PDB file of C-alpha atoms in Angstrom:
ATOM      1  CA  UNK A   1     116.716-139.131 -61.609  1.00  0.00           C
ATOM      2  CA  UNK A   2     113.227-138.947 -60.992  1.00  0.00           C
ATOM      3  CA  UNK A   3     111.310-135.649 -63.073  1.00  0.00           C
ATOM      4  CA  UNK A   4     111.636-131.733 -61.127  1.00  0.00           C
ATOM      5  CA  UNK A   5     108.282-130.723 -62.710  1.00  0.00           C
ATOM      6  CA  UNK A   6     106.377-133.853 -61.966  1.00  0.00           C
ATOM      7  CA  UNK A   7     108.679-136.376 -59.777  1.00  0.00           C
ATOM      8  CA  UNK A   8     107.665-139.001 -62.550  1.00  0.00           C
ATOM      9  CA  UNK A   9     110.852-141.570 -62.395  1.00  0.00           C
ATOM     10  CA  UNK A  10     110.107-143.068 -65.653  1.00  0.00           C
ATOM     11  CA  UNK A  11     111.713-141.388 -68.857  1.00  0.00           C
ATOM     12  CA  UNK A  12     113.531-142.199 -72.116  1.00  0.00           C
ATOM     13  CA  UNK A  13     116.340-141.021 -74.129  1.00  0.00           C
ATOM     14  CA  UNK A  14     116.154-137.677 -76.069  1.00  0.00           C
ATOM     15  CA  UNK A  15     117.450-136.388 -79.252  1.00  0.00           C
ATOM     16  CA  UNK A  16     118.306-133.308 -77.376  1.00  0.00           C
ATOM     17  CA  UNK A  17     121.694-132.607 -76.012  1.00  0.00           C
ATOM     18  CA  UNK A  18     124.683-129.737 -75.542  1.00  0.00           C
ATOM     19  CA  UNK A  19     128.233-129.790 -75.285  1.00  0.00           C
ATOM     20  CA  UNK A  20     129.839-126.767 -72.927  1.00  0.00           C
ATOM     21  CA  UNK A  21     133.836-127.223 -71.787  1.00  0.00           C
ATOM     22  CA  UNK A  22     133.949-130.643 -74.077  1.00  0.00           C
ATOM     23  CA  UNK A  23     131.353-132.368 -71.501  1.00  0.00           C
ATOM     24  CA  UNK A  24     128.143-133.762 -73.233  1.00  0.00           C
ATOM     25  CA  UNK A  25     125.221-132.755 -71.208  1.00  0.00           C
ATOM     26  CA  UNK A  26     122.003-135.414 -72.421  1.00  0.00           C
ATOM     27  CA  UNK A  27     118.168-134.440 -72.054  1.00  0.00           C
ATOM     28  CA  UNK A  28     115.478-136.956 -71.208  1.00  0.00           C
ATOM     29  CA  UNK A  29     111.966-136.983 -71.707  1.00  0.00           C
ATOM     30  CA  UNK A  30     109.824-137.669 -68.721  1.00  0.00           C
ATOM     31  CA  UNK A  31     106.799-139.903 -69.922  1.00  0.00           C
ATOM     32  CA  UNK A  32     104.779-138.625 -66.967  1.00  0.00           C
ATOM     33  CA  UNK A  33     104.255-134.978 -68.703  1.00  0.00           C
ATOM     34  CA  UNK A  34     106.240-135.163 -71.617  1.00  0.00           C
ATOM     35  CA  UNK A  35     108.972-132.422 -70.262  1.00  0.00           C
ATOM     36  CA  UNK A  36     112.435-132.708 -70.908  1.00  0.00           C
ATOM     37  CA  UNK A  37     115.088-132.037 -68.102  1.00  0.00           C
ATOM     38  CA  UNK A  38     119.025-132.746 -68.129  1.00  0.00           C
ATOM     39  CA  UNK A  39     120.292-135.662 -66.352  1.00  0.00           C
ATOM     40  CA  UNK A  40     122.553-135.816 -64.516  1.00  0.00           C
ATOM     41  CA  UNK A  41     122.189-132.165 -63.943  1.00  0.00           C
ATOM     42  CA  UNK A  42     125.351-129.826 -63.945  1.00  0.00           C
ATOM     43  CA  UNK A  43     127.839-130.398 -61.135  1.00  0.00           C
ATOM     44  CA  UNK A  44     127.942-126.797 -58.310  1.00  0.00           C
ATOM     45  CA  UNK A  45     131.273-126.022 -60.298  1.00  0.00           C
ATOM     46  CA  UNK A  46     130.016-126.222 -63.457  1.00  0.00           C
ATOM     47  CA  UNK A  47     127.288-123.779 -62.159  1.00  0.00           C
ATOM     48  CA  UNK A  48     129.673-121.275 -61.515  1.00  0.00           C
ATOM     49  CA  UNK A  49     131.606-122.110 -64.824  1.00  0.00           C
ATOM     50  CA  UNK A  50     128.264-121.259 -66.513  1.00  0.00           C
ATOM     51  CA  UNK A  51     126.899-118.201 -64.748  1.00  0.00           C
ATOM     52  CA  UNK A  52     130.110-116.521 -64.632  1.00  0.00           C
ATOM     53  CA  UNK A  53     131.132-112.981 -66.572  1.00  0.00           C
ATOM     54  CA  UNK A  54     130.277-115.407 -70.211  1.00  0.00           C
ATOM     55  CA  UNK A  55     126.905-115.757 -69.088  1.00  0.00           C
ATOM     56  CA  UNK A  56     125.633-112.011 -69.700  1.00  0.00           C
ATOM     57  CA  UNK A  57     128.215-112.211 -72.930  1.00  0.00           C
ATOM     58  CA  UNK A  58     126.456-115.465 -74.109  1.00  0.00           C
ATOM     59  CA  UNK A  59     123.476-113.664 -74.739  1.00  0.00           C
ATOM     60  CA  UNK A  60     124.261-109.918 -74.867  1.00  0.00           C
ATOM     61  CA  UNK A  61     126.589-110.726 -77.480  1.00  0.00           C
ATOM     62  CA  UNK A  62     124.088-111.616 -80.116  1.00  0.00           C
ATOM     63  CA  UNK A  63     121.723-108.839 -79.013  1.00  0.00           C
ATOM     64  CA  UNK A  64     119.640-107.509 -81.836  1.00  0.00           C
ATOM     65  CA  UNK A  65     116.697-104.922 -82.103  1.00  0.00           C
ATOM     66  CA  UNK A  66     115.138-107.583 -84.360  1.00  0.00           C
ATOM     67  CA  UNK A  67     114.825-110.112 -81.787  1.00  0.00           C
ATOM     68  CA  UNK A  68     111.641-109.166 -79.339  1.00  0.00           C
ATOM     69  CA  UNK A  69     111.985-109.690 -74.938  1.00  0.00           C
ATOM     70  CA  UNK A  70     109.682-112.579 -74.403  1.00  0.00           C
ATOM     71  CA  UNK A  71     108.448-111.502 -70.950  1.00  0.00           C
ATOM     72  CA  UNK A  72     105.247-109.946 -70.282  1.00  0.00           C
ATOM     73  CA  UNK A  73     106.117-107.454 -67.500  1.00  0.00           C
ATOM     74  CA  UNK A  74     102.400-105.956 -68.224  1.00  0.00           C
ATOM     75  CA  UNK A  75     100.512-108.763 -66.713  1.00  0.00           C
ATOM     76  CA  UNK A  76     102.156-108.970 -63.421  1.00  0.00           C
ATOM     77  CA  UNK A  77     101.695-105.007 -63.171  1.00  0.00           C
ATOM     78  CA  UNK A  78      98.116-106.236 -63.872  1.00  0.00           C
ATOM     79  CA  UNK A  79      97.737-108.493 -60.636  1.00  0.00           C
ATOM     80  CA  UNK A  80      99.257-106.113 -58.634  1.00  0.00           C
ATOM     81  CA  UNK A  81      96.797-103.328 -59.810  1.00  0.00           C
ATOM     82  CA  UNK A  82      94.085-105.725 -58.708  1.00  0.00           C
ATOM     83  CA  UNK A  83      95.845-106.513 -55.362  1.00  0.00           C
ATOM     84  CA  UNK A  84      96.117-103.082 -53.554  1.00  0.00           C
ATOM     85  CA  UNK A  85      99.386-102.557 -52.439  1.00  0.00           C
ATOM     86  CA  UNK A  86     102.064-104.496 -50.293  1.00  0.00           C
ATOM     87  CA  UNK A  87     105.657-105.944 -50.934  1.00  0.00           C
ATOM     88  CA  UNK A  88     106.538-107.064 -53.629  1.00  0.00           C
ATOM     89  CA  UNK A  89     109.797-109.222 -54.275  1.00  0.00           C
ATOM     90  CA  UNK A  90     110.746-109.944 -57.573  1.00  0.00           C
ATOM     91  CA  UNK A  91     113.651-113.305 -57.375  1.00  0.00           C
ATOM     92  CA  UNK A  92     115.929-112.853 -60.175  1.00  0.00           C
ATOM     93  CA  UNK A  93     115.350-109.408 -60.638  1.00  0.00           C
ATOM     94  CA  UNK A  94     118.302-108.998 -63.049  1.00  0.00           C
ATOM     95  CA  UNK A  95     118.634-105.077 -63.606  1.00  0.00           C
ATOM     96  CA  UNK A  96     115.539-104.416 -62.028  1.00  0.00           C
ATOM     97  CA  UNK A  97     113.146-102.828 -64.797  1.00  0.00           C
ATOM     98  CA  UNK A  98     109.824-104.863 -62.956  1.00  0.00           C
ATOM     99  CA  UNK A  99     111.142-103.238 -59.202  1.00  0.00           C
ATOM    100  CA  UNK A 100     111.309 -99.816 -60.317  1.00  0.00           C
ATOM    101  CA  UNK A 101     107.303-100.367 -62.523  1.00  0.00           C
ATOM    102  CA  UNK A 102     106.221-101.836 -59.375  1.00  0.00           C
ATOM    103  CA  UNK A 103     106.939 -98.713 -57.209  1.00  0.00           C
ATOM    104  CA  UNK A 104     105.045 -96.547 -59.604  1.00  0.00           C
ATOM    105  CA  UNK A 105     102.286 -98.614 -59.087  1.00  0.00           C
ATOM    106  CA  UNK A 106     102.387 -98.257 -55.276  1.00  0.00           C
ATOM    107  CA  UNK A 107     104.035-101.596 -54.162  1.00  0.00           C
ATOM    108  CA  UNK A 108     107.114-101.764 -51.689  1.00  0.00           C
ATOM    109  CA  UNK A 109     109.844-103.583 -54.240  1.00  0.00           C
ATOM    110  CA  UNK A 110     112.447-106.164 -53.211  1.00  0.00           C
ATOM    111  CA  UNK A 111     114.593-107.599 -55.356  1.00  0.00           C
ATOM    112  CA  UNK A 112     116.638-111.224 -54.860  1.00  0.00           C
ATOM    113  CA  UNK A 113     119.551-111.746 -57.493  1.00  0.00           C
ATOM    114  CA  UNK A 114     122.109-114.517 -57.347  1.00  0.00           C
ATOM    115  CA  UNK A 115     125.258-112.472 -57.972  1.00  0.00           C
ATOM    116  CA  UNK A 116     126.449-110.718 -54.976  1.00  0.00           C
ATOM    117  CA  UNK A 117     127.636-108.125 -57.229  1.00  0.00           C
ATOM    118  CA  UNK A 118     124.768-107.807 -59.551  1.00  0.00           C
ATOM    119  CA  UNK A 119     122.639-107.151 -56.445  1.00  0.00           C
ATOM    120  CA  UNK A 120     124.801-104.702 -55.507  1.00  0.00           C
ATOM    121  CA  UNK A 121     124.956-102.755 -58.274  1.00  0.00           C
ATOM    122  CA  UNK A 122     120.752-103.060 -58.623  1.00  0.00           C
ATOM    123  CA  UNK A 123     120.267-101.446 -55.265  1.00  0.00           C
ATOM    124  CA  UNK A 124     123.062 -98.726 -55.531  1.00  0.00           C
ATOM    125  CA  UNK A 125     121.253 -97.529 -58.591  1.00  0.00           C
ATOM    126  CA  UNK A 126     117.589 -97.843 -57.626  1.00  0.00           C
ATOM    127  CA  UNK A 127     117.238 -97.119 -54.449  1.00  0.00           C
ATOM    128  CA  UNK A 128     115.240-100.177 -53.942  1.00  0.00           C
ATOM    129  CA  UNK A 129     116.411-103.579 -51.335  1.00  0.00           C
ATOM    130  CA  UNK A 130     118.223-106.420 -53.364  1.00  0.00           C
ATOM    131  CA  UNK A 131     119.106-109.120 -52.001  1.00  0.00           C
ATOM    132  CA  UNK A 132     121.417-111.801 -53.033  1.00  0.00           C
ATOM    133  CA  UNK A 133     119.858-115.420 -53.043  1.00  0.00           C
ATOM    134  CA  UNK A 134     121.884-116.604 -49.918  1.00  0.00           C
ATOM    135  CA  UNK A 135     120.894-113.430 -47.647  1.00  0.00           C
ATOM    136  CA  UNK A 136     116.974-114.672 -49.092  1.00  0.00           C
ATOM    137  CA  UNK A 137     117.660-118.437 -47.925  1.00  0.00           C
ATOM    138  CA  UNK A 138     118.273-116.935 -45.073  1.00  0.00           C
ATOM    139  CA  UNK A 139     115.633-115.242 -43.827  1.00  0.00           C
ATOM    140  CA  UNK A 140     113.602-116.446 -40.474  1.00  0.00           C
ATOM    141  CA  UNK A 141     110.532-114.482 -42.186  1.00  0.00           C
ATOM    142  CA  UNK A 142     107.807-114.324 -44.988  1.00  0.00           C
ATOM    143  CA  UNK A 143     108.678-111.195 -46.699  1.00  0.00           C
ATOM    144  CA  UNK A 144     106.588-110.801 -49.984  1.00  0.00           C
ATOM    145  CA  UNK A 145     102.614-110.321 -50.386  1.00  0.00           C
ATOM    146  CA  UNK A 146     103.754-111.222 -54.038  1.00  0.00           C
ATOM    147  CA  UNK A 147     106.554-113.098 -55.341  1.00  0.00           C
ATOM    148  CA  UNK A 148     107.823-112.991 -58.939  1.00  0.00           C
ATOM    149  CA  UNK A 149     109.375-115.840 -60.770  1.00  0.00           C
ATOM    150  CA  UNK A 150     110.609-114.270 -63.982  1.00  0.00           C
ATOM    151  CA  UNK A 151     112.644-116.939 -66.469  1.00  0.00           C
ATOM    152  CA  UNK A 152     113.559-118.486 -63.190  1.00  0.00           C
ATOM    153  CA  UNK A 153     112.831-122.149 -63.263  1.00  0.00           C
ATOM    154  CA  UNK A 154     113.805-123.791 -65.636  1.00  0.00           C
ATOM    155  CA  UNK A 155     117.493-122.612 -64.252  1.00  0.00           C
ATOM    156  CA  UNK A 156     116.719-124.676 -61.097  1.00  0.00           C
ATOM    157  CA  UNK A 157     118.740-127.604 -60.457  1.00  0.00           C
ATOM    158  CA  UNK A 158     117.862-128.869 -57.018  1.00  0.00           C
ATOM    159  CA  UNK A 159     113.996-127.959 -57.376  1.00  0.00           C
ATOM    160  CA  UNK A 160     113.158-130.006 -54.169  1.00  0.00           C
ATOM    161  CA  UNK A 161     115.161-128.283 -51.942  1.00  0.00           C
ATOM    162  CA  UNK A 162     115.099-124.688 -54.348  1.00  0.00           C
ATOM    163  CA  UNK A 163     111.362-124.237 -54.817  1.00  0.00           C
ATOM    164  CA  UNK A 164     110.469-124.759 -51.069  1.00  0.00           C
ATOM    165  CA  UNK A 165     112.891-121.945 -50.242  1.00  0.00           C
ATOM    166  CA  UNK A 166     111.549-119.595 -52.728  1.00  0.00           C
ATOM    167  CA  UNK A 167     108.143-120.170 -51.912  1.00  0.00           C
ATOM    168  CA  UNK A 168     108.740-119.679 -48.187  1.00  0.00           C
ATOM    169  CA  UNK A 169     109.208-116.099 -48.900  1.00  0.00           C
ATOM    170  CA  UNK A 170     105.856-115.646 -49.657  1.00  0.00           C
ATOM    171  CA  UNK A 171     103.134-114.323 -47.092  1.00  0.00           C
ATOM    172  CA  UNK A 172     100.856-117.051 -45.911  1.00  0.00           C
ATOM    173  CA  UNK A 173      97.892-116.539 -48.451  1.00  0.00           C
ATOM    174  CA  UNK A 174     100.265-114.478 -51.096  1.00  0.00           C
ATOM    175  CA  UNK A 175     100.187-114.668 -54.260  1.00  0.00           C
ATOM    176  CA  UNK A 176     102.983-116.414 -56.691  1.00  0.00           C
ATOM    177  CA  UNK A 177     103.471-114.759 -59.924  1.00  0.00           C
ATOM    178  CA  UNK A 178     105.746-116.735 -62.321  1.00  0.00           C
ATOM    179  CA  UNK A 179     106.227-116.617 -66.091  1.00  0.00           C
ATOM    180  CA  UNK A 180     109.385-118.568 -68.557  1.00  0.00           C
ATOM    181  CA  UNK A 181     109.581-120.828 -71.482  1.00  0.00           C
ATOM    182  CA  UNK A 182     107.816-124.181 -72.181  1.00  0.00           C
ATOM    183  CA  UNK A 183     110.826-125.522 -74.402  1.00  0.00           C
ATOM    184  CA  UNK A 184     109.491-129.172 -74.236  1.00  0.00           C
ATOM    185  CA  UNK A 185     105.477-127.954 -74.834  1.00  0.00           C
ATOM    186  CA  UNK A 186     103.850-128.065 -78.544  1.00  0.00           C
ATOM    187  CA  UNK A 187     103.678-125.459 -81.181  1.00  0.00           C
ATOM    188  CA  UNK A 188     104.401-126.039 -84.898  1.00  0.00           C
ATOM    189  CA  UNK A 189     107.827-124.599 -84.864  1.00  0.00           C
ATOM    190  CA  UNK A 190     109.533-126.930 -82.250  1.00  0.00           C
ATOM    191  CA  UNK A 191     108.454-129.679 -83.844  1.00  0.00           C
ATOM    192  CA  UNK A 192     109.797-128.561 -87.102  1.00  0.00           C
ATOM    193  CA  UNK A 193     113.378-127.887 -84.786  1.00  0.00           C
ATOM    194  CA  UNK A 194     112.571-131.027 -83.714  1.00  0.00           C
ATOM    195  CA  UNK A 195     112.613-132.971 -87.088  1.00  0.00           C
ATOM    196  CA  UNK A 196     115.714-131.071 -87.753  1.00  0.00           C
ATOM    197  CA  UNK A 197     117.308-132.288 -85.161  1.00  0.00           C
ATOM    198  CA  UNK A 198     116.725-136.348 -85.670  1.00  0.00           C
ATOM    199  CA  UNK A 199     117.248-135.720 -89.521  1.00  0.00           C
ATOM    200  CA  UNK A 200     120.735-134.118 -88.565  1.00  0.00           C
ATOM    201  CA  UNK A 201     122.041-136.520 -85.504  1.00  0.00           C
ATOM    202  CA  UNK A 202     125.610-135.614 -85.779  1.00  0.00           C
ATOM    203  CA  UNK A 203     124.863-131.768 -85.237  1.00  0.00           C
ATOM    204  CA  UNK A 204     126.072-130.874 -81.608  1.00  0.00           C
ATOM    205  CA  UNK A 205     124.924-127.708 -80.179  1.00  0.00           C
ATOM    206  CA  UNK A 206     127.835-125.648 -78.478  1.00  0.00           C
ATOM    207  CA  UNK A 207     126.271-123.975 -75.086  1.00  0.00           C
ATOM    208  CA  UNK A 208     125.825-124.771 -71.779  1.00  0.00           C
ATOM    209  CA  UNK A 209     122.699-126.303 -70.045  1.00  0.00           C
ATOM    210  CA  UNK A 210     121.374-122.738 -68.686  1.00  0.00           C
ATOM    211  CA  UNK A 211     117.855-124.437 -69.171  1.00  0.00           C
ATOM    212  CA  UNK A 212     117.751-127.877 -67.426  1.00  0.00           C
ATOM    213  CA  UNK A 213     114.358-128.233 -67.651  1.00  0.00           C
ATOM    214  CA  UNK A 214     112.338-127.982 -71.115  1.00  0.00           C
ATOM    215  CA  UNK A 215     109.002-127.952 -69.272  1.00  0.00           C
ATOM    216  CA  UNK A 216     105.313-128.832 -71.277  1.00  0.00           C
ATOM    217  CA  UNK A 217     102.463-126.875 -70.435  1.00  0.00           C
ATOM    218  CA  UNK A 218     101.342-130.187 -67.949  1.00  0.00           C
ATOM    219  CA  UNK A 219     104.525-130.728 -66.437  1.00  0.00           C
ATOM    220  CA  UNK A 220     104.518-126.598 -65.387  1.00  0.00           C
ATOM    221  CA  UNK A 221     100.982-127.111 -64.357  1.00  0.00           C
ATOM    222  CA  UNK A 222     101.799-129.995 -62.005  1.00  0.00           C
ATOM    223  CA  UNK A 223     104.805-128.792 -60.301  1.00  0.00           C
ATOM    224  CA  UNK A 224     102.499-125.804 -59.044  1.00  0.00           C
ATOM    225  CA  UNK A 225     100.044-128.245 -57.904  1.00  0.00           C
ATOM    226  CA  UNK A 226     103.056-130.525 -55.870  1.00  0.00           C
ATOM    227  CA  UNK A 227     104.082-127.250 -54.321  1.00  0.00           C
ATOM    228  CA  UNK A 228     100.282-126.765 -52.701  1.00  0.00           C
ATOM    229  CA  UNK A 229      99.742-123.618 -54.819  1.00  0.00           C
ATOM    230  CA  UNK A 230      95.984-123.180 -55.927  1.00  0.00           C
ATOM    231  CA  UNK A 231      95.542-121.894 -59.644  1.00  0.00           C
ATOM    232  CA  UNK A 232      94.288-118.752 -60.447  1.00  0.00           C
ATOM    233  CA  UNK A 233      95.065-117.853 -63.999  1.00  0.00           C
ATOM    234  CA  UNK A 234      97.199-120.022 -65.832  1.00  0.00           C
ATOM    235  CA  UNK A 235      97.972-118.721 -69.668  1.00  0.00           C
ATOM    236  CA  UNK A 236      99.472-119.929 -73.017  1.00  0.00           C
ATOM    237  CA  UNK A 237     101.096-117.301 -75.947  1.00  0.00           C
ATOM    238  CA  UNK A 238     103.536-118.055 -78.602  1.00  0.00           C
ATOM    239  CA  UNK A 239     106.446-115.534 -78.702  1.00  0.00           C
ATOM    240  CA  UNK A 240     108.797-114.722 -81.409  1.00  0.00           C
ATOM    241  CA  UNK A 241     112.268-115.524 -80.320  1.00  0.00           C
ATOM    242  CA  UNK A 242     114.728-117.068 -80.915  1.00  0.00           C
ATOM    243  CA  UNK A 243     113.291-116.103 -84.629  1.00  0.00           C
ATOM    244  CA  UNK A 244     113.127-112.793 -85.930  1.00  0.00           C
ATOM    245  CA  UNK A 245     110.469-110.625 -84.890  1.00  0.00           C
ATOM    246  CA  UNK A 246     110.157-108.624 -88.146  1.00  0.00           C
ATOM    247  CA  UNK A 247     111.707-109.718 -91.831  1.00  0.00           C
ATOM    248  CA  UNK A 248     113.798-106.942 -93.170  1.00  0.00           C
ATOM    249  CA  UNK A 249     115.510-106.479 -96.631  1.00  0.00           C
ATOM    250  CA  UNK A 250     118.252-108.076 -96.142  1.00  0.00           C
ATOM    251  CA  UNK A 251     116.977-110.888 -94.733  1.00  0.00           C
ATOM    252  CA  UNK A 252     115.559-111.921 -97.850  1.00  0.00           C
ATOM    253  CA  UNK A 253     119.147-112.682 -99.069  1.00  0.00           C
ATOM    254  CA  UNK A 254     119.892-115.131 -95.977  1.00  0.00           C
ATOM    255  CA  UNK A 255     117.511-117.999 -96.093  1.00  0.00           C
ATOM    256  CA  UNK A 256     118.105-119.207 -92.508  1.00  0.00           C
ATOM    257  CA  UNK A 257     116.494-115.830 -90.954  1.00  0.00           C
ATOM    258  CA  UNK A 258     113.447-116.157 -93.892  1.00  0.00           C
ATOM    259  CA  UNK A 259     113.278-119.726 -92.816  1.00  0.00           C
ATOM    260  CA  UNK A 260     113.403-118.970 -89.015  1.00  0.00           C
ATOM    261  CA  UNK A 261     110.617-116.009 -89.851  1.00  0.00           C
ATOM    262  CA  UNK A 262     108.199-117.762 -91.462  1.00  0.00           C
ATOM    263  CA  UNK A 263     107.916-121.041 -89.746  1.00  0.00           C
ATOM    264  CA  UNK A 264     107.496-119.076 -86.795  1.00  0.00           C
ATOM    265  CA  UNK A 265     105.034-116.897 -87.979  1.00  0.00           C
ATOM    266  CA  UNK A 266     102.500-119.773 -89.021  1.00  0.00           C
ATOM    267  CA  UNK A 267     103.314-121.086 -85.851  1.00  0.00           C
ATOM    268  CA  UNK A 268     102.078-118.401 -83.642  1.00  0.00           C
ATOM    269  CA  UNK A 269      99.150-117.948 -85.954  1.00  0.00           C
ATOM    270  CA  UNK A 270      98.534-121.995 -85.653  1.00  0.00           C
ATOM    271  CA  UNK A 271      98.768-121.911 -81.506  1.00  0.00           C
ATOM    272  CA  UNK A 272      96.155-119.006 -81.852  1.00  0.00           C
ATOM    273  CA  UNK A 273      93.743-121.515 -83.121  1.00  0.00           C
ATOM    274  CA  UNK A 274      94.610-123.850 -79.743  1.00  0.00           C
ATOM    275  CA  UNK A 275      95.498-121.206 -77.054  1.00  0.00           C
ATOM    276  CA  UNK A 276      94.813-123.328 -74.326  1.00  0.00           C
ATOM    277  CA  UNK A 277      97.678-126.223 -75.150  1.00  0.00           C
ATOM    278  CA  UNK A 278      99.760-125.113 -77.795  1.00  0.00           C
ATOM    279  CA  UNK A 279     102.617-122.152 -77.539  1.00  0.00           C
ATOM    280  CA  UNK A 280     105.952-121.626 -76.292  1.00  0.00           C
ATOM    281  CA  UNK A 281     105.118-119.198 -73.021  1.00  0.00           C
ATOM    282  CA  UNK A 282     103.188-119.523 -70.248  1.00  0.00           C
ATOM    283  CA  UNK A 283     101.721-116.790 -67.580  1.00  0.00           C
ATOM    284  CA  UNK A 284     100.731-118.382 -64.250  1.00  0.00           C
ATOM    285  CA  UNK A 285      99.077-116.658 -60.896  1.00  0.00           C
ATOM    286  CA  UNK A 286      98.263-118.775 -57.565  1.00  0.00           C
ATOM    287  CA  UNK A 287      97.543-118.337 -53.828  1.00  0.00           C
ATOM    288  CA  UNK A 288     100.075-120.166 -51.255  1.00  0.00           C
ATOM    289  CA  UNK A 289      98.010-121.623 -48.708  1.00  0.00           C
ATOM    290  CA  UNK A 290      97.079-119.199 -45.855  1.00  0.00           C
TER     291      UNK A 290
END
C-alpha cells in the first residue's frame, strides 16, 4: 500500500501498533516523508465498529480539566476576518462551537458531520445547515468560499477517493483551512515515547486505529501540494496533550503524570528553539485553483 500523504510505495516495518476487538492493526513508516500510516487500513465494518456510541466514550471518558483542546479555533477566525465574508463550511464540525464563532464574525456557516444523527442534533440546536457526509458527496455544486478541516485527516482511509470529494466543495479559488496532529513529525517527547516503546516490545496498546495516518510535517506538506493546493501559511506549535497541561499537588505523588509533565514541558520549550520543523501541530491555509 503505497503512502496517503505522499503516494511513496516504499516503507518499512514500525514499532508502532494497536490491538482493538483482538485484531492487531501494524503501522509502517513511509521512507518517502518519514510518516507513519496503518496498513492494511481498517475494513468499512470495522469503521463502524470504531466510530460507533464507544467512540465519543473513548475519549469523553477520560475527560479532564487538566488536559488542554489542542485546536486553535482563533486562527481560522483569523483568515476569515481577513477574507470578508462568504460561506463557510466547516467538515467534521462535531458540536459545532467553530459554526456558531463563524456567524458572529459575519460568515454564512455550514456544517458536514458523518453521523446522521450527530448532524441532526447540530442543526436542531443551532440554527445553522449540517449536513451529513453522504448528503456532502453528493452535491452537484461548490458550496464553501472556505472549507475547514479540523482533526479530520488523519481519520481518512481512502484519501484518494476522500480528499478529492472534500476539496470539491470548495469554490474555485477558495480557500482550504485545515489543522490536526503530526503524530509521526519530531519533537523531543515522541521520541522519548518512542524509545519507550522499542525498550518495552511486548507492551500492546488497547485502542482502535482512529488515526491511520501519523503524518510528519513533509508528508502533510506534500499531500497539499498532490492535491494542487498553493501554500499560504503553513505553521508548526507544540501542544500539551496527551500530557498534563498544568502539575498539581497531587500529581507529585504519581510519577507517571510528573513524568508525562515534564518531558513535555522541555519539549515544547525545545521545538520553540526550531519552530519551523519540530512540534506536534500544524496550522495550514491554501488557495484551490480558480
Amino acid at each position: 500500500m503505497a503512502c496517503p500523504l505522499c503516494a511513496s510505495d516504499k516503507y518499512r516495518k514500525s514499532a508502532f501498533s494497536c490491538i482493538f476487538q483482538e485484531i492487531e492493526f501494524r503501522y509502517v513508516e513511509c521512507l518517502g516523508c518519514g510518516s507513519l500510516y496503518c496498513s492494511p487500513m481498517p475494513e468499512p465494518a470495522m469503521l463502524q465498529e470504531m466510530y460507533g456510541p464507544r467512540y465519543e466514550g473513548a475519549f469523553s471518558d477520560g475527560a479532564s480539566d487538566n488536559l488542554e483542546d489542542p485546536k486553535q479555533p482563533d486562527k481560522c477566525i483569523e483568515w476569515l476576518r481577513k477574507h470578508g465574508v462568504g460561506t463557510f463550511l466547516d467538515y467534521g464540525c462535531g458540536t459545532g462551537p467553530l459554526l456558531e464563532a463563524a456567524a458572529k464574525a459575519g460568515w454564512r456557516p455550514v456544517g458536514v458531520e458523518l453521523d446522521r444523527d450527530v448532524a441532526h442534533a447540530v442543526e436542531e440546536r443551532t440554527g445553522f445547515r449540517v449536513l451529513t457526509a453522504e448528503e456532502a458527496d453528493s452535491s452537484e455544486r461548490h458550496i464553501a468560499d472556505i472549507l475547514h478541516l479540523g482533526d479530520v485527516l488523519e481519520h481518512l482511509t481512502e484519501m484518494e477517493n476522500q480528499l478529492p470529494r472534500i476539496l470539491r466543495l470548495i469554490k474555485p479559488g477558495g480557500l482550504l483551512l485545515a489543522q490536526g496532529p503530526l503524530e509521526g513529525n519530531f519533537n523531543f517527547f515522541l521520541a522519548c515515547c518512542g524509545l519507550s516503546r522499542r525498550l518495552r516490545p511486548w507492551h500492546q496498546t488497547e485502542m482502535a486505529p482512529y488515526h491511520v495516518l501519523m503524518a510528519t510535517r513533509r508528508g502533510q506538506q506534500f499531500l497539499f501540494r498532490r492535491f494542487g493546493l498553493s501554500e499560504l501559511e503553513y505553521s508548526l506549535h507544540e501542544a500539551a496533550w496527551p500530557a498534563p497541561s498544568r502539575l498539581r499537588l497531587g500529581d507529585v505523588a504519581r510519577p507517571k503524570q510528573a513524568t508525562l509533565f515534564a518531558l513535555r514541558r522541555l519539549s515544547v520549550g525545545l521545538s520553540a528553539l526550531n519552530s519551523k520543523k519540530w512540534g506536534n501541530r500544524y496550522f495550514y491555509a491554501g488557495r484551490v485553483a480558480a
